[in-house]
XYZ file of C-alpha atoms in Angstrom:
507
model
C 0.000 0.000 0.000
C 0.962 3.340 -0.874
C -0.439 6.882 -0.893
C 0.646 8.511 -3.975
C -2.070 11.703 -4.177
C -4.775 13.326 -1.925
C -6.224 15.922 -2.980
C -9.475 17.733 -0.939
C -11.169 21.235 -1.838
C -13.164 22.082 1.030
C -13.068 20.432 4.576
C -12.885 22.623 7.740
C -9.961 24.559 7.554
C -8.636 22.543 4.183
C -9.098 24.424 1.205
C -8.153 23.362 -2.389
C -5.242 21.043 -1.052
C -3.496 18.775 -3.401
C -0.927 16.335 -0.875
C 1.412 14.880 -3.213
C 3.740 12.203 -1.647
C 7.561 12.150 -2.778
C 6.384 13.319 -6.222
C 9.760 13.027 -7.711
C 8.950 9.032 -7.169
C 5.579 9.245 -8.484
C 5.947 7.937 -12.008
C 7.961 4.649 -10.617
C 5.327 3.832 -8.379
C 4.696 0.715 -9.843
C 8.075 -0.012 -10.097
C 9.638 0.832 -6.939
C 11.320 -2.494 -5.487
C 14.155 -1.086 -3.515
C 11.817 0.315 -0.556
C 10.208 -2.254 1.909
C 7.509 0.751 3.229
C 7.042 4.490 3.134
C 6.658 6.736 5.505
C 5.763 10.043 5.886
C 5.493 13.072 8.542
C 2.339 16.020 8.223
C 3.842 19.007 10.174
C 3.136 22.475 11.135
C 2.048 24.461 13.951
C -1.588 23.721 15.530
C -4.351 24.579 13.689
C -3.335 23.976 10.299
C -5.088 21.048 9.825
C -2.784 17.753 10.495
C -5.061 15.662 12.388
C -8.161 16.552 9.719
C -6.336 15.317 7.009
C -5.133 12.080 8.918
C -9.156 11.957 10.249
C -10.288 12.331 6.680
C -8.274 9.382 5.231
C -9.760 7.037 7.531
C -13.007 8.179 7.050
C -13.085 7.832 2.900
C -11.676 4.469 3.649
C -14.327 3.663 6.035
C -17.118 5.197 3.578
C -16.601 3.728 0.617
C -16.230 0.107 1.909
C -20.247 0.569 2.858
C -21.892 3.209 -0.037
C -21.720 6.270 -1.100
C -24.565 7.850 1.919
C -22.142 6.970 3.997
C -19.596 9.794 2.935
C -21.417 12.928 2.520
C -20.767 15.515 0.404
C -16.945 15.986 0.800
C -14.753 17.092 -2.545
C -12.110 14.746 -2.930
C -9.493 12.991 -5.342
C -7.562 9.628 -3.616
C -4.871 7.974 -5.066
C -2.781 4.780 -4.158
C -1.046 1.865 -5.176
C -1.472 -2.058 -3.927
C 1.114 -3.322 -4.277
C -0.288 -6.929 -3.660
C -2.789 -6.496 -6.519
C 0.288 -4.335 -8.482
C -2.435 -1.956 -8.941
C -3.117 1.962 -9.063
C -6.238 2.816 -7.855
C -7.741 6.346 -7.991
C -11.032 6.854 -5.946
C -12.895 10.798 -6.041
C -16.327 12.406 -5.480
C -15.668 14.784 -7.999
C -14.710 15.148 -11.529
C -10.994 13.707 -11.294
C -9.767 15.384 -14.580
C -11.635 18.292 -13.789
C -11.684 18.639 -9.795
C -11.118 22.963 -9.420
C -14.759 22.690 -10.931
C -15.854 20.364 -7.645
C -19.175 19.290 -8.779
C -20.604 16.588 -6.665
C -21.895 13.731 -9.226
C -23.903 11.586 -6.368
C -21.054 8.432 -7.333
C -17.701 7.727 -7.023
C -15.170 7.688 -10.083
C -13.213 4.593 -9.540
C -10.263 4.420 -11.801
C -8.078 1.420 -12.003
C -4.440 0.722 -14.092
C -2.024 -2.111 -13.769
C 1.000 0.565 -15.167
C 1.243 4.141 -16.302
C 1.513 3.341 -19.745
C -2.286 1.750 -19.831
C -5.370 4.130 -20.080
C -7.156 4.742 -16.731
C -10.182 2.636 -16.169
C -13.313 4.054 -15.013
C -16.092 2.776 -13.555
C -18.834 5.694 -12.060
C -20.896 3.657 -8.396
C -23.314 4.527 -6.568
C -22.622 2.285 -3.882
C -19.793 0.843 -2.445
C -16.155 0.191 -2.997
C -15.123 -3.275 -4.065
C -12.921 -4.057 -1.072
C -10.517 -5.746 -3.410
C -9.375 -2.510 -4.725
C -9.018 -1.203 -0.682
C -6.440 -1.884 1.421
C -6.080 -4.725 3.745
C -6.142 -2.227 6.857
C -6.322 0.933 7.385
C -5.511 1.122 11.076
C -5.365 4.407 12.825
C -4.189 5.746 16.238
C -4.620 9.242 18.068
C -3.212 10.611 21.071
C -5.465 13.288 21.285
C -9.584 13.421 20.740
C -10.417 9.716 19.372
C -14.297 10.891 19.612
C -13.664 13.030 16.802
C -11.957 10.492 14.953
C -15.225 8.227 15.880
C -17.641 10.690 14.791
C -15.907 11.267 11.654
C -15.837 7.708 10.705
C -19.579 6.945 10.678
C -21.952 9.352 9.740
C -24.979 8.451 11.989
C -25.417 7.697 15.797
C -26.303 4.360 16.938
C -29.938 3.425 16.994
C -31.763 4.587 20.240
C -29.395 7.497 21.053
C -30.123 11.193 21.291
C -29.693 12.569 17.754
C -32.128 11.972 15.433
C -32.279 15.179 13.896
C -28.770 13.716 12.855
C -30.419 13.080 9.371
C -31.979 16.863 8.790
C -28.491 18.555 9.625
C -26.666 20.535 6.580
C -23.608 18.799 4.439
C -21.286 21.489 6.941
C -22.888 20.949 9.772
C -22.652 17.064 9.504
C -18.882 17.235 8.535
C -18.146 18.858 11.129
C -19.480 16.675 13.976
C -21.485 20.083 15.271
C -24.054 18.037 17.046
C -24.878 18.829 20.702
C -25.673 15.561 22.901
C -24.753 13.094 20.237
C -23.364 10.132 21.357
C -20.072 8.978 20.314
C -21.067 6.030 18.187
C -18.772 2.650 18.030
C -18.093 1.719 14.128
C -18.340 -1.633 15.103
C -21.709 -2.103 17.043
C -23.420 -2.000 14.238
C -23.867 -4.514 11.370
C -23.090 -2.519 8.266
C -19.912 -1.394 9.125
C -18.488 -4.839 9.151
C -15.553 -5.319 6.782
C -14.420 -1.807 6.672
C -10.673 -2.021 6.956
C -10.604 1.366 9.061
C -9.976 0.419 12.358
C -8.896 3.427 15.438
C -6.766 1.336 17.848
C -7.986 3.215 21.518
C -6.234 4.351 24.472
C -7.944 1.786 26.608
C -6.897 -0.872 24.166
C -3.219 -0.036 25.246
C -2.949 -3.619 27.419
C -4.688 -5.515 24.087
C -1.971 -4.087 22.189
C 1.080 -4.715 24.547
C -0.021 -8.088 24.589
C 0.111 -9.637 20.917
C 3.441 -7.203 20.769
C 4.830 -9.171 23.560
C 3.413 -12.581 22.566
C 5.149 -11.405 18.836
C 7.955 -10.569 20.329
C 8.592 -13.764 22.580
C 8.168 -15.968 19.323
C 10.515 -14.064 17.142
C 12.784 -14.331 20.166
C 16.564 -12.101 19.973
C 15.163 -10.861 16.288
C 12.335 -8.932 17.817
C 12.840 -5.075 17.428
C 10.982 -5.174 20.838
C 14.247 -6.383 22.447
C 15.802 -2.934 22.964
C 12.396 -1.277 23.610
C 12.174 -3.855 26.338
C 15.867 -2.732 27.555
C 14.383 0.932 27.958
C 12.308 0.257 30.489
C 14.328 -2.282 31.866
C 11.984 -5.163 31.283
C 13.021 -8.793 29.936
C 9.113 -9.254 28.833
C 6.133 -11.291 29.169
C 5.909 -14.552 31.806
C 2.608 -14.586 32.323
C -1.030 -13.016 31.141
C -4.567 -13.188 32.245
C -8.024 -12.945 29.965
C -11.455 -12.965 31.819
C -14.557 -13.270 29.957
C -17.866 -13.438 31.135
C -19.751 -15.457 29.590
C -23.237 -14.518 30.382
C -22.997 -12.681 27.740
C -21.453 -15.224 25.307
C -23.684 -17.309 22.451
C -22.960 -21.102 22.111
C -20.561 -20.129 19.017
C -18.806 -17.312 20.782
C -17.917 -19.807 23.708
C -16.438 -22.640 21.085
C -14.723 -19.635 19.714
C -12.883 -18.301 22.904
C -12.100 -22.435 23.571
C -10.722 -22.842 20.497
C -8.417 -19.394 20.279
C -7.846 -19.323 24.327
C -9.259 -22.111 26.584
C -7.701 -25.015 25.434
C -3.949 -23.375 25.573
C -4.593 -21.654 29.619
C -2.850 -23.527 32.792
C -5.504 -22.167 35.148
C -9.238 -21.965 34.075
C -11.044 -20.261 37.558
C -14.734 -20.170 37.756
C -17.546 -17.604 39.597
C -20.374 -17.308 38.413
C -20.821 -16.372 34.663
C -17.437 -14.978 34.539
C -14.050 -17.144 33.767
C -10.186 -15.671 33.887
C -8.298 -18.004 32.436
C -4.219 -18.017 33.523
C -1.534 -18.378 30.747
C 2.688 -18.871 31.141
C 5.459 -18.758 28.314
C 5.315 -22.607 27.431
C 1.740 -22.032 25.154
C 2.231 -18.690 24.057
C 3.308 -19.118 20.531
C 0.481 -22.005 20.193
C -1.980 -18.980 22.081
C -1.012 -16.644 18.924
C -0.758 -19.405 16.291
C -4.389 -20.153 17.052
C -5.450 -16.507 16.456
C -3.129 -16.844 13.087
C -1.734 -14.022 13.848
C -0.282 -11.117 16.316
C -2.516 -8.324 14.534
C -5.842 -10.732 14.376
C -4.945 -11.973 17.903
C -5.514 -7.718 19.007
C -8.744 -7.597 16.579
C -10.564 -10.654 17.775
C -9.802 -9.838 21.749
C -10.354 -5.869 20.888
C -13.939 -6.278 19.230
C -15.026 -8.344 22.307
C -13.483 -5.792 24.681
C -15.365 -2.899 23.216
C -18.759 -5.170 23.425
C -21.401 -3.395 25.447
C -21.615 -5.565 27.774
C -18.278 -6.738 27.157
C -17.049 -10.391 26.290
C -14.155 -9.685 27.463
C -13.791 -8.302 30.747
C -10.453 -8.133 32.074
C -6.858 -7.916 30.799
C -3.251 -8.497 32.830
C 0.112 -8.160 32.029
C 3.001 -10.028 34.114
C 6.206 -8.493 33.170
C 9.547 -9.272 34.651
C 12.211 -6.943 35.458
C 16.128 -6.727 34.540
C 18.088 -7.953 37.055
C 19.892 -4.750 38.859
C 23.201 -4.054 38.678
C 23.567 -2.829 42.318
C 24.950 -6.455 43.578
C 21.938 -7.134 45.126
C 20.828 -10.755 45.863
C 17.337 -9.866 45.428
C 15.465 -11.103 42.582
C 13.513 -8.943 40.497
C 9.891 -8.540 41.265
C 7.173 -9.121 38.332
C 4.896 -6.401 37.642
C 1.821 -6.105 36.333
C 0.525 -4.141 33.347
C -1.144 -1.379 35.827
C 2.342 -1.067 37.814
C 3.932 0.552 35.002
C 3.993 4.258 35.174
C 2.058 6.036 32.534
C 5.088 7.016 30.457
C 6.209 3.163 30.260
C 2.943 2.203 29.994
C 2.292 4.778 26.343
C 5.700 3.650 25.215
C 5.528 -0.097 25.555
C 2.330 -0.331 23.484
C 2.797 2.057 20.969
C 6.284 0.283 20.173
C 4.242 -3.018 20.462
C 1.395 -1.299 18.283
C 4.250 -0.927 15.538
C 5.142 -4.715 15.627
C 1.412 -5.260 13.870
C 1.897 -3.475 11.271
C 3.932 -5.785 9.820
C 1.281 -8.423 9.491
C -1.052 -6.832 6.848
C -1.038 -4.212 3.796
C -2.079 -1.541 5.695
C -2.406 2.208 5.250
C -0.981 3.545 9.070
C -2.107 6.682 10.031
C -0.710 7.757 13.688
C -1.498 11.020 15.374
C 1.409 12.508 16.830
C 2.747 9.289 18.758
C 5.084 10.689 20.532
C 3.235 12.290 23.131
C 4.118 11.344 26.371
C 7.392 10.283 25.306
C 10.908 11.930 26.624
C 13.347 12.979 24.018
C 15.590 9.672 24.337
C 12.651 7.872 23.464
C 11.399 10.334 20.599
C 14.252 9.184 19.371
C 13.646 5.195 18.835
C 10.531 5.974 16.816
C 11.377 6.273 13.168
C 13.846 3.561 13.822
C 11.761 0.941 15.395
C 9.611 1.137 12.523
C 12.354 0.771 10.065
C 13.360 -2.198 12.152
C 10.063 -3.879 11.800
C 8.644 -2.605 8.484
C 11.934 -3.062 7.256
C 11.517 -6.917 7.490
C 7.534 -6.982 7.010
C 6.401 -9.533 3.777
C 4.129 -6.374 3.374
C 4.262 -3.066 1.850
C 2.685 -0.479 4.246
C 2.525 3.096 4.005
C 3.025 4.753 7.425
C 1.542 8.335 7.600
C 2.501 10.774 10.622
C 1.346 13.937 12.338
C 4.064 15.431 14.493
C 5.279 18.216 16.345
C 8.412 16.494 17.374
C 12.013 17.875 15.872
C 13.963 15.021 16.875
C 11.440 12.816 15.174
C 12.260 14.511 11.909
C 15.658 14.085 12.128
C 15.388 10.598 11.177
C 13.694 11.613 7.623
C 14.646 12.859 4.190
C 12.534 16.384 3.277
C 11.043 14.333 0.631
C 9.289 12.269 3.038
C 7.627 15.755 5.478
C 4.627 18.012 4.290
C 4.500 20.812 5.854
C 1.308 22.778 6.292
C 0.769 25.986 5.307
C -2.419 28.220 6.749
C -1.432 32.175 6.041
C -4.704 33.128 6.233
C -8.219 31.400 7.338
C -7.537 28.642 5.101
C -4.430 25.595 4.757
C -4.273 26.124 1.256
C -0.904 24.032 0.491
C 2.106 22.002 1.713
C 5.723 22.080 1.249
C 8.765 20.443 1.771
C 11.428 21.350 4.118
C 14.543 23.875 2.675
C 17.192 22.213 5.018
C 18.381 18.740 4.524
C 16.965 17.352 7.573
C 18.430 14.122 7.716
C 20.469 14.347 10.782
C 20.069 17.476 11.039
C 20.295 19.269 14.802
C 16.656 19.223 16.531
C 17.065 22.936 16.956
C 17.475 23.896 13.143
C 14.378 21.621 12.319
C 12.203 23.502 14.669
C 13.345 27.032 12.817
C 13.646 25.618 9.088
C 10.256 23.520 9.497
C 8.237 24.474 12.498
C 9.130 28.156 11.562
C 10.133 29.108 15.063
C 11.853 32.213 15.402
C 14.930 30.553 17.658
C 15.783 27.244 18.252
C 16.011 28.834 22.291
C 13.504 28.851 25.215
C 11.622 31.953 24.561
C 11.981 33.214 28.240
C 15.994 32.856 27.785
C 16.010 34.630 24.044
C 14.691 37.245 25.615
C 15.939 37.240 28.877
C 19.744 37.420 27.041
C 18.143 39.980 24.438
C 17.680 42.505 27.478
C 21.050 41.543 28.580
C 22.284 42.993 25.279
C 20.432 45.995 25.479
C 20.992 46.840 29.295
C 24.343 46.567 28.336
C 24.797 48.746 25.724
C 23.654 51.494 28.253
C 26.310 51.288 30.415
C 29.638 52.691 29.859
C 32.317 50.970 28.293
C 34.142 50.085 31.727
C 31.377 48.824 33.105
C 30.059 46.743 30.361
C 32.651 44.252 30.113
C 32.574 43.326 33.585
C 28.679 43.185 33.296
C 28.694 40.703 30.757
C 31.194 38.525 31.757
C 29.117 37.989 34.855
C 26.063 37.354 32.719
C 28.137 34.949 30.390
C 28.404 32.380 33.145
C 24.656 31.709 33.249
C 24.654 31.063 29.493
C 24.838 27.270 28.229
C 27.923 27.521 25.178
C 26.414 28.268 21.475
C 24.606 31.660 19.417
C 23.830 33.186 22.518
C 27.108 32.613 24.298
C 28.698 34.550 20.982
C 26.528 36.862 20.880
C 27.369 37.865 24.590
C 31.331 37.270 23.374
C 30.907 39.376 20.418
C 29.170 42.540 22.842
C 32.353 41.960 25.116
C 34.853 41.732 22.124
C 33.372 45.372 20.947
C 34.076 46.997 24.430
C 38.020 45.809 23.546
């Protein structure tokens, strides 16, 4: 899977823009061999418009695996390539060789080629998508508001909630999720939305995640790209888990079903009541996750039953064992649990474990600025644990990111960051970087891309500004001495020299 062109004309703030992704590579598309995934970074400051355009993406996906109601009336051109089917697939909602016009047609223009040298095929439905010209996945996570990325992802509410005037609100007022008391819906409580490949993986899905990761990485053994992850926090990995399901609110196929992908493989099977935790240890975990085929369908199956209402599955632990310390003591280390992890170890274990899915599917990865939460030492295994794992993955994916991080994009060629552009009311286009950034210094990124003004602490730029100018009102004699004081508080680098320089001119 790979993005090649997305083009949208008017969606809140986005206005007439046309995302092209490494365009210089665009014509070999077909032909590219050399790269085993693709990955790219959305970036500018807040507001312009990153997380809408990552939002949107999963929402067309979502849309046009069900029919064409499902969409609305958003102006849009989408174009990718499959590389399992070695075909170029161009999806829009608008006139795609005419799209400044923007007239909604009421069907999709599906346009198919197996190379650039054959004439586009087109095909004009009203109703859905056939999936086999959609990606396997399309699997989505946000650290910020994942209501909005629910609400953007199904156009109705679920039946018996508070909104039916839902169906009488404008085009703009449905896009934009303007609806006051309506429920969060769940795309997968209801029927219709089966087999859309858009799935949002959820904060409280974090132990779900960490789990097939772990399991994953516990096959795979010293291979895993977990292993150094695991070093980070100081953990050798999984010993132990827990599932408990209540089955009250199980049907007779749903309970063969857990048996068959869970029972038969636990050491301890407890009983009260309805409910059941089963207990499983290291010898049966590659059988637990050969049962569920694999680590990604092993999250799916166990996700979908968590998110239930009741839910199937009621309860999720972790046991984790600790690196043993280096202090000489005789102790040994104590297991943990999932919930004895502090929050920061808790965001990076599964997000790093979230990454080792990816590798299972054709998937089009969408990931709202992951990083948050992280320190800057671990900002800084992010582009490379994905290289580690994509890197090996049977699979092309294409891995699409929303940052604000600098040290992040130091890990990236400019081909591969967008950088959005809103001068006025509107984002109206992207760019590319003008520095090489490439290991390039954090603090150049954040002036050359971000736009900042210094690559300094506000409160010290100006703090050393007034420095500067206090000094310059004092007489020579005394202005030396003042700044040498001053000079001592000052970490080495531009504002050191500029200091230097003042004191040099006094000489």
């Amino acid at each position: 899977m790979r993005l090649l062109r997305f083009y949208i004309d008017q969606y809140r703030v986005l206005r007439a823009l046309d995302l092209r992704f490494d365009p210089q590579a665009l014509q070999s598309a077909e032909k590219d061999t050399n790269r085993r995934y693709y990955l790219d970074f959305l970036v500018g400051v807040n507001g312009t418009g990153k997380s809408t355009v990552l939002q949107l993406l999963g929402r067309i996906f979502h849309a046009v695996s069900q029919s064409y109601d499902a969409l609305g009336n958003i102006p849009f051109i989408l174009e990718y390539y499959l590389e399992s089917k070695q075909q170029r697939v161009q999806i829009a909602s608008v006139d795609p060789d005419a799209p400044e016009r923007c007239e909604m047609q009421g069907v999709y223009f599906v346009r198919t080629a197996y190379d650039l040298d054959q004439n586009w095929l087109t095909k004009e439905l009203k109703d859905a998508v056939d999936t086999d010209l959609l990606p396997e996945r399309v699997i989505a996570h946000t650290t910020g508001n994942e209501a909005a990325w629910l609400a953007h992802t199904t156009p109705y509410p679920l039946e018996g909630s508070s909104s039916e005037a839902i169906r009488d609100l404008t085009p703009d007022q449905a896009s934009a999720g303007e609806i006051p008391g309506w429920e969060v819906p769940d795309l997968y409580d209801r029927e219709e939305n089966r087999g859309s490949p858009f799935r949002l993986v959820r904060r409280k899905e974090a132990p779900l995640v960490a789990l097939a990761g772990l399991l994953l990485h516990s096959v795979r053994g010293d291979s895993s790209p977990l292993k150094e992850v695991l070093d980070e926090i100081k953990l050798q990995g999984l010993v132990g888990f827990s599932l408990q399901f209540d089955l009250r609110w199980a049907s007779h196929g749903e309970r063969n079903d857990i048996w068959e992908r869970f029972g038969q493989y636990a050491d301890r099977a407890i009983r009260n009541g309805g409910k059941v935790l089963l207990v499983f240890t290291p010898e049966k975990f590659s059988k637990v996750l050969k049962a569920n085929t694999n680590a990604l369908s092993l999250f799916e199956i166990t996700a979908d039953w968590y998110r239930r209402d009741p839910p199937l599955l009621s309860g999720v632990n972790l046991f984790l064992k600790r690196n043993e310390g280096n202090d000489g003591s005789r102790e040994r280390p104590p297991l943990h649990t999932w919930e004895w992890l502090s929050d920061g170890e808790r965001s990076f274990l599964a997000r790093m474990c979230l990454f080792m899915l990816f590798s299972e599917s054709e998937s089009l990865i969408l990931l709202d600025e992951p990083e948050v939460h992280f320190n800057d030492f671990w900002k800084r295994r992010i582009v490379f644990t994905l290289d580690q794992i994509l890197g090996k993955s049977k699979h092309k994916n294409h891995v699409l990111i929303a940052t604000h991080s600098s040290i992040t994009l130091s890990d990236v060629n400019p081909s591969d960051i967008l950088i959005l552009e809103r001068p006025g009311l509107f984002t109206e286009g992207a760019k590319t970087p003008t520095i090489q950034t490439f290991g390039a210094e954090p603090g150049d990124i954040m002036v050359h891309v971000f736009g900042a003004p210094n690559a300094a602490g506000e409160h010290s730029v100006r703090t050393v500004e007034k420095w500067l100018e206090e000094a310059y009102g004092k007489p020579p004699d005394e202005r030396r001495e003042y700044l040498q004081e001053r000079l001592r508080h000052v970490s080495p680098g531009y504002w050191a020299y500029r200091i230097r320089r003042a004191m040099v001119e006094v000489s």
